[in-house]
Protein backbone atom coordinates (compact mmCIF):
# COMPACT_ATOMS: atom_id res chain seq x y z
CA UNK A 1 0.00 0.00 0.00
CA UNK A 2 0.91 3.65 -0.20
CA UNK A 3 2.79 5.21 2.69
CA UNK A 4 3.59 8.88 3.19
CA UNK A 5 6.75 7.73 4.94
CA UNK A 6 8.02 5.96 1.81
CA UNK A 7 7.92 9.13 -0.30
CA UNK A 8 8.40 11.89 2.27
CA UNK A 9 10.35 10.54 5.28
CA UNK A 10 11.77 13.94 6.29
CA UNK A 11 8.36 15.61 6.31
CA UNK A 12 6.83 12.73 8.27
CA UNK A 13 9.65 12.94 10.81
CA UNK A 14 9.10 16.71 11.13
CA UNK A 15 5.38 16.15 11.67
CA UNK A 16 6.06 13.57 14.41
CA UNK A 17 8.61 15.85 16.07
CA UNK A 18 6.13 18.74 16.07
CA UNK A 19 3.46 16.54 17.66
CA UNK A 20 5.87 15.27 20.31
CA UNK A 21 6.87 18.87 21.07
CA UNK A 22 3.18 19.78 21.36
CA UNK A 23 3.25 22.18 18.41
CA UNK A 24 -0.05 21.20 16.82
CA UNK A 25 -0.08 24.20 14.47
CA UNK A 26 3.33 23.27 13.00
CA UNK A 27 2.27 19.61 12.72
CA UNK A 28 -0.84 20.73 10.83
CA UNK A 29 1.27 22.86 8.44
CA UNK A 30 3.63 19.96 7.77
CA UNK A 31 0.66 17.60 7.22
CA UNK A 32 -0.78 20.05 4.67
CA UNK A 33 2.59 20.08 2.89
CA UNK A 34 2.65 16.25 2.87
CA UNK A 35 -0.90 16.10 1.51
CA UNK A 36 -0.07 18.61 -1.25
CA UNK A 37 3.06 16.62 -2.16
CA UNK A 38 1.06 13.37 -2.32
CA UNK A 39 -1.52 15.04 -4.58
CA UNK A 40 1.29 16.15 -6.93
CA UNK A 41 2.67 12.62 -7.39
CA UNK A 42 2.12 11.15 -10.89
CA UNK A 43 -0.81 8.74 -11.17
CA UNK A 44 -1.59 5.91 -13.56
CA UNK A 45 -4.98 4.30 -14.03
CA UNK A 46 -4.92 0.54 -13.51
CA UNK A 47 -7.80 -1.87 -14.04
CA UNK A 48 -7.66 -5.27 -12.38
CA UNK A 49 -11.15 -6.43 -13.33
CA UNK A 50 -14.31 -5.13 -14.96
CA UNK A 51 -15.30 -3.42 -18.21
CA UNK A 52 -12.42 -1.27 -19.45
CA UNK A 53 -11.80 0.69 -22.66
CA UNK A 54 -8.53 -0.61 -24.16
CA UNK A 55 -6.47 0.77 -27.06
CA UNK A 56 -6.01 -1.90 -29.73
CA UNK A 57 -3.84 -2.66 -32.73
CA UNK A 58 -4.80 -5.01 -35.54
CA UNK A 59 -1.50 -6.95 -35.58
CA UNK A 60 -3.34 -10.27 -35.47
CA UNK A 61 -6.38 -9.19 -37.47
CA UNK A 62 -9.69 -7.46 -36.81
CA UNK A 63 -11.12 -7.76 -33.32
CA UNK A 64 -14.63 -9.14 -32.98
CA UNK A 65 -16.89 -9.40 -29.95
CA UNK A 66 -15.77 -12.39 -27.88
CA UNK A 67 -12.13 -12.42 -29.03
CA UNK A 68 -9.50 -12.81 -26.36
CA UNK A 69 -6.96 -9.98 -26.26
CA UNK A 70 -3.28 -10.05 -25.32
CA UNK A 71 -0.44 -7.56 -25.08
CA UNK A 72 0.66 -6.00 -28.37
CA UNK A 73 4.05 -4.96 -29.75
CA UNK A 74 2.61 -1.44 -29.84
CA UNK A 75 3.19 0.09 -26.40
CA UNK A 76 -0.02 0.59 -24.44
CA UNK A 77 -2.16 -1.44 -26.86
CA UNK A 78 -3.75 -4.88 -26.97
CA UNK A 79 -4.21 -7.20 -29.95
CA UNK A 80 -6.29 -10.25 -30.80
CA UNK A 81 -4.97 -13.42 -29.16
CA UNK A 82 -4.35 -16.14 -31.76
CA UNK A 83 -2.71 -19.26 -30.27
CA UNK A 84 0.36 -20.42 -32.18
CA UNK A 85 1.11 -17.13 -33.92
CA UNK A 86 4.23 -15.08 -33.23
CA UNK A 87 3.60 -12.82 -30.27
CA UNK A 88 0.89 -15.07 -28.85
CA UNK A 89 3.00 -15.82 -25.80
CA UNK A 90 1.68 -12.69 -24.04
CA UNK A 91 -0.79 -12.84 -21.20
CA UNK A 92 -4.49 -12.79 -22.09
CA UNK A 93 -5.82 -9.59 -20.58
CA UNK A 94 -9.50 -9.97 -21.34
CA UNK A 95 -12.36 -10.58 -23.75
CA UNK A 96 -13.57 -8.02 -26.29
CA UNK A 97 -17.09 -6.74 -25.65
CA UNK A 98 -17.05 -4.56 -28.79
CA UNK A 99 -15.34 -4.94 -32.16
CA UNK A 100 -12.75 -2.93 -34.08
CA UNK A 101 -12.32 -3.58 -37.77
CA UNK A 102 -10.96 -0.20 -38.87
CA UNK A 103 -7.42 -0.64 -37.58
CA UNK A 104 -7.25 1.52 -34.51
CA UNK A 105 -9.15 2.97 -31.62
CA UNK A 106 -10.45 1.35 -28.49
CA UNK A 107 -12.66 -1.57 -27.67
CA UNK A 108 -14.54 -2.29 -24.48
CA UNK A 109 -12.87 -5.26 -22.77
CA UNK A 110 -13.97 -7.48 -19.91
CA UNK A 111 -10.74 -7.67 -17.92
CA UNK A 112 -10.31 -10.69 -15.66
CA UNK A 113 -8.73 -14.11 -15.31
CA UNK A 114 -9.16 -15.99 -18.59
PDB file of C-alpha atoms in Angstrom:
ATOM      1  CA  UNK A   1       0.000   0.000   0.000  1.00  0.00           C
ATOM      2  CA  UNK A   2       0.909   3.646  -0.203  1.00  0.00           C
ATOM      3  CA  UNK A   3       2.792   5.210   2.689  1.00  0.00           C
ATOM      4  CA  UNK A   4       3.591   8.882   3.192  1.00  0.00           C
ATOM      5  CA  UNK A   5       6.748   7.726   4.942  1.00  0.00           C
ATOM      6  CA  UNK A   6       8.022   5.961   1.806  1.00  0.00           C
ATOM      7  CA  UNK A   7       7.922   9.130  -0.303  1.00  0.00           C
ATOM      8  CA  UNK A   8       8.397  11.889   2.275  1.00  0.00           C
ATOM      9  CA  UNK A   9      10.345  10.539   5.281  1.00  0.00           C
ATOM     10  CA  UNK A  10      11.770  13.939   6.286  1.00  0.00           C
ATOM     11  CA  UNK A  11       8.361  15.610   6.311  1.00  0.00           C
ATOM     12  CA  UNK A  12       6.831  12.733   8.274  1.00  0.00           C
ATOM     13  CA  UNK A  13       9.654  12.941  10.814  1.00  0.00           C
ATOM     14  CA  UNK A  14       9.100  16.707  11.126  1.00  0.00           C
ATOM     15  CA  UNK A  15       5.376  16.146  11.670  1.00  0.00           C
ATOM     16  CA  UNK A  16       6.055  13.573  14.414  1.00  0.00           C
ATOM     17  CA  UNK A  17       8.613  15.848  16.071  1.00  0.00           C
ATOM     18  CA  UNK A  18       6.134  18.740  16.072  1.00  0.00           C
ATOM     19  CA  UNK A  19       3.464  16.540  17.662  1.00  0.00           C
ATOM     20  CA  UNK A  20       5.872  15.275  20.307  1.00  0.00           C
ATOM     21  CA  UNK A  21       6.866  18.872  21.068  1.00  0.00           C
ATOM     22  CA  UNK A  22       3.182  19.779  21.357  1.00  0.00           C
ATOM     23  CA  UNK A  23       3.247  22.178  18.415  1.00  0.00           C
ATOM     24  CA  UNK A  24      -0.050  21.202  16.819  1.00  0.00           C
ATOM     25  CA  UNK A  25      -0.079  24.200  14.475  1.00  0.00           C
ATOM     26  CA  UNK A  26       3.328  23.270  12.997  1.00  0.00           C
ATOM     27  CA  UNK A  27       2.271  19.611  12.724  1.00  0.00           C
ATOM     28  CA  UNK A  28      -0.842  20.733  10.832  1.00  0.00           C
ATOM     29  CA  UNK A  29       1.266  22.861   8.436  1.00  0.00           C
ATOM     30  CA  UNK A  30       3.632  19.957   7.773  1.00  0.00           C
ATOM     31  CA  UNK A  31       0.658  17.597   7.221  1.00  0.00           C
ATOM     32  CA  UNK A  32      -0.782  20.050   4.667  1.00  0.00           C
ATOM     33  CA  UNK A  33       2.591  20.080   2.890  1.00  0.00           C
ATOM     34  CA  UNK A  34       2.654  16.252   2.874  1.00  0.00           C
ATOM     35  CA  UNK A  35      -0.904  16.096   1.507  1.00  0.00           C
ATOM     36  CA  UNK A  36      -0.066  18.611  -1.248  1.00  0.00           C
ATOM     37  CA  UNK A  37       3.059  16.615  -2.162  1.00  0.00           C
ATOM     38  CA  UNK A  38       1.060  13.373  -2.316  1.00  0.00           C
ATOM     39  CA  UNK A  39      -1.517  15.045  -4.584  1.00  0.00           C
ATOM     40  CA  UNK A  40       1.286  16.147  -6.933  1.00  0.00           C
ATOM     41  CA  UNK A  41       2.666  12.619  -7.394  1.00  0.00           C
ATOM     42  CA  UNK A  42       2.116  11.149 -10.886  1.00  0.00           C
ATOM     43  CA  UNK A  43      -0.806   8.741 -11.170  1.00  0.00           C
ATOM     44  CA  UNK A  44      -1.585   5.908 -13.559  1.00  0.00           C
ATOM     45  CA  UNK A  45      -4.976   4.302 -14.033  1.00  0.00           C
ATOM     46  CA  UNK A  46      -4.924   0.542 -13.509  1.00  0.00           C
ATOM     47  CA  UNK A  47      -7.802  -1.869 -14.036  1.00  0.00           C
ATOM     48  CA  UNK A  48      -7.665  -5.267 -12.384  1.00  0.00           C
ATOM     49  CA  UNK A  49     -11.147  -6.430 -13.332  1.00  0.00           C
ATOM     50  CA  UNK A  50     -14.305  -5.129 -14.962  1.00  0.00           C
ATOM     51  CA  UNK A  51     -15.304  -3.417 -18.209  1.00  0.00           C
ATOM     52  CA  UNK A  52     -12.417  -1.267 -19.445  1.00  0.00           C
ATOM     53  CA  UNK A  53     -11.804   0.692 -22.664  1.00  0.00           C
ATOM     54  CA  UNK A  54      -8.527  -0.607 -24.159  1.00  0.00           C
ATOM     55  CA  UNK A  55      -6.470   0.765 -27.055  1.00  0.00           C
ATOM     56  CA  UNK A  56      -6.014  -1.899 -29.732  1.00  0.00           C
ATOM     57  CA  UNK A  57      -3.836  -2.658 -32.725  1.00  0.00           C
ATOM     58  CA  UNK A  58      -4.797  -5.015 -35.539  1.00  0.00           C
ATOM     59  CA  UNK A  59      -1.498  -6.952 -35.575  1.00  0.00           C
ATOM     60  CA  UNK A  60      -3.343 -10.272 -35.466  1.00  0.00           C
ATOM     61  CA  UNK A  61      -6.377  -9.190 -37.466  1.00  0.00           C
ATOM     62  CA  UNK A  62      -9.692  -7.465 -36.807  1.00  0.00           C
ATOM     63  CA  UNK A  63     -11.121  -7.761 -33.318  1.00  0.00           C
ATOM     64  CA  UNK A  64     -14.632  -9.141 -32.983  1.00  0.00           C
ATOM     65  CA  UNK A  65     -16.892  -9.395 -29.952  1.00  0.00           C
ATOM     66  CA  UNK A  66     -15.771 -12.393 -27.876  1.00  0.00           C
ATOM     67  CA  UNK A  67     -12.131 -12.417 -29.032  1.00  0.00           C
ATOM     68  CA  UNK A  68      -9.499 -12.806 -26.361  1.00  0.00           C
ATOM     69  CA  UNK A  69      -6.956  -9.979 -26.255  1.00  0.00           C
ATOM     70  CA  UNK A  70      -3.282 -10.045 -25.322  1.00  0.00           C
ATOM     71  CA  UNK A  71      -0.436  -7.563 -25.083  1.00  0.00           C
ATOM     72  CA  UNK A  72       0.664  -5.997 -28.371  1.00  0.00           C
ATOM     73  CA  UNK A  73       4.046  -4.962 -29.753  1.00  0.00           C
ATOM     74  CA  UNK A  74       2.608  -1.436 -29.840  1.00  0.00           C
ATOM     75  CA  UNK A  75       3.195   0.085 -26.398  1.00  0.00           C
ATOM     76  CA  UNK A  76      -0.017   0.592 -24.438  1.00  0.00           C
ATOM     77  CA  UNK A  77      -2.163  -1.445 -26.860  1.00  0.00           C
ATOM     78  CA  UNK A  78      -3.752  -4.884 -26.970  1.00  0.00           C
ATOM     79  CA  UNK A  79      -4.209  -7.201 -29.952  1.00  0.00           C
ATOM     80  CA  UNK A  80      -6.293 -10.250 -30.801  1.00  0.00           C
ATOM     81  CA  UNK A  81      -4.973 -13.418 -29.160  1.00  0.00           C
ATOM     82  CA  UNK A  82      -4.350 -16.138 -31.755  1.00  0.00           C
ATOM     83  CA  UNK A  83      -2.709 -19.264 -30.274  1.00  0.00           C
ATOM     84  CA  UNK A  84       0.364 -20.424 -32.177  1.00  0.00           C
ATOM     85  CA  UNK A  85       1.110 -17.133 -33.922  1.00  0.00           C
ATOM     86  CA  UNK A  86       4.234 -15.084 -33.232  1.00  0.00           C
ATOM     87  CA  UNK A  87       3.605 -12.816 -30.266  1.00  0.00           C
ATOM     88  CA  UNK A  88       0.890 -15.066 -28.846  1.00  0.00           C
ATOM     89  CA  UNK A  89       3.001 -15.818 -25.804  1.00  0.00           C
ATOM     90  CA  UNK A  90       1.678 -12.690 -24.045  1.00  0.00           C
ATOM     91  CA  UNK A  91      -0.795 -12.838 -21.204  1.00  0.00           C
ATOM     92  CA  UNK A  92      -4.490 -12.792 -22.086  1.00  0.00           C
ATOM     93  CA  UNK A  93      -5.822  -9.587 -20.583  1.00  0.00           C
ATOM     94  CA  UNK A  94      -9.504  -9.974 -21.343  1.00  0.00           C
ATOM     95  CA  UNK A  95     -12.362 -10.585 -23.748  1.00  0.00           C
ATOM     96  CA  UNK A  96     -13.575  -8.024 -26.293  1.00  0.00           C
ATOM     97  CA  UNK A  97     -17.094  -6.740 -25.655  1.00  0.00           C
ATOM     98  CA  UNK A  98     -17.053  -4.563 -28.791  1.00  0.00           C
ATOM     99  CA  UNK A  99     -15.338  -4.945 -32.157  1.00  0.00           C
ATOM    100  CA  UNK A 100     -12.747  -2.925 -34.079  1.00  0.00           C
ATOM    101  CA  UNK A 101     -12.321  -3.582 -37.768  1.00  0.00           C
ATOM    102  CA  UNK A 102     -10.963  -0.196 -38.869  1.00  0.00           C
ATOM    103  CA  UNK A 103      -7.417  -0.639 -37.580  1.00  0.00           C
ATOM    104  CA  UNK A 104      -7.247   1.516 -34.509  1.00  0.00           C
ATOM    105  CA  UNK A 105      -9.149   2.970 -31.620  1.00  0.00           C
ATOM    106  CA  UNK A 106     -10.449   1.347 -28.494  1.00  0.00           C
ATOM    107  CA  UNK A 107     -12.662  -1.572 -27.668  1.00  0.00           C
ATOM    108  CA  UNK A 108     -14.544  -2.292 -24.476  1.00  0.00           C
ATOM    109  CA  UNK A 109     -12.869  -5.263 -22.767  1.00  0.00           C
ATOM    110  CA  UNK A 110     -13.974  -7.481 -19.912  1.00  0.00           C
ATOM    111  CA  UNK A 111     -10.737  -7.674 -17.915  1.00  0.00           C
ATOM    112  CA  UNK A 112     -10.313 -10.686 -15.662  1.00  0.00           C
ATOM    113  CA  UNK A 113      -8.733 -14.105 -15.313  1.00  0.00           C
ATOM    114  CA  UNK A 114      -9.161 -15.990 -18.591  1.00  0.00           C
TER     115      UNK A 114
END
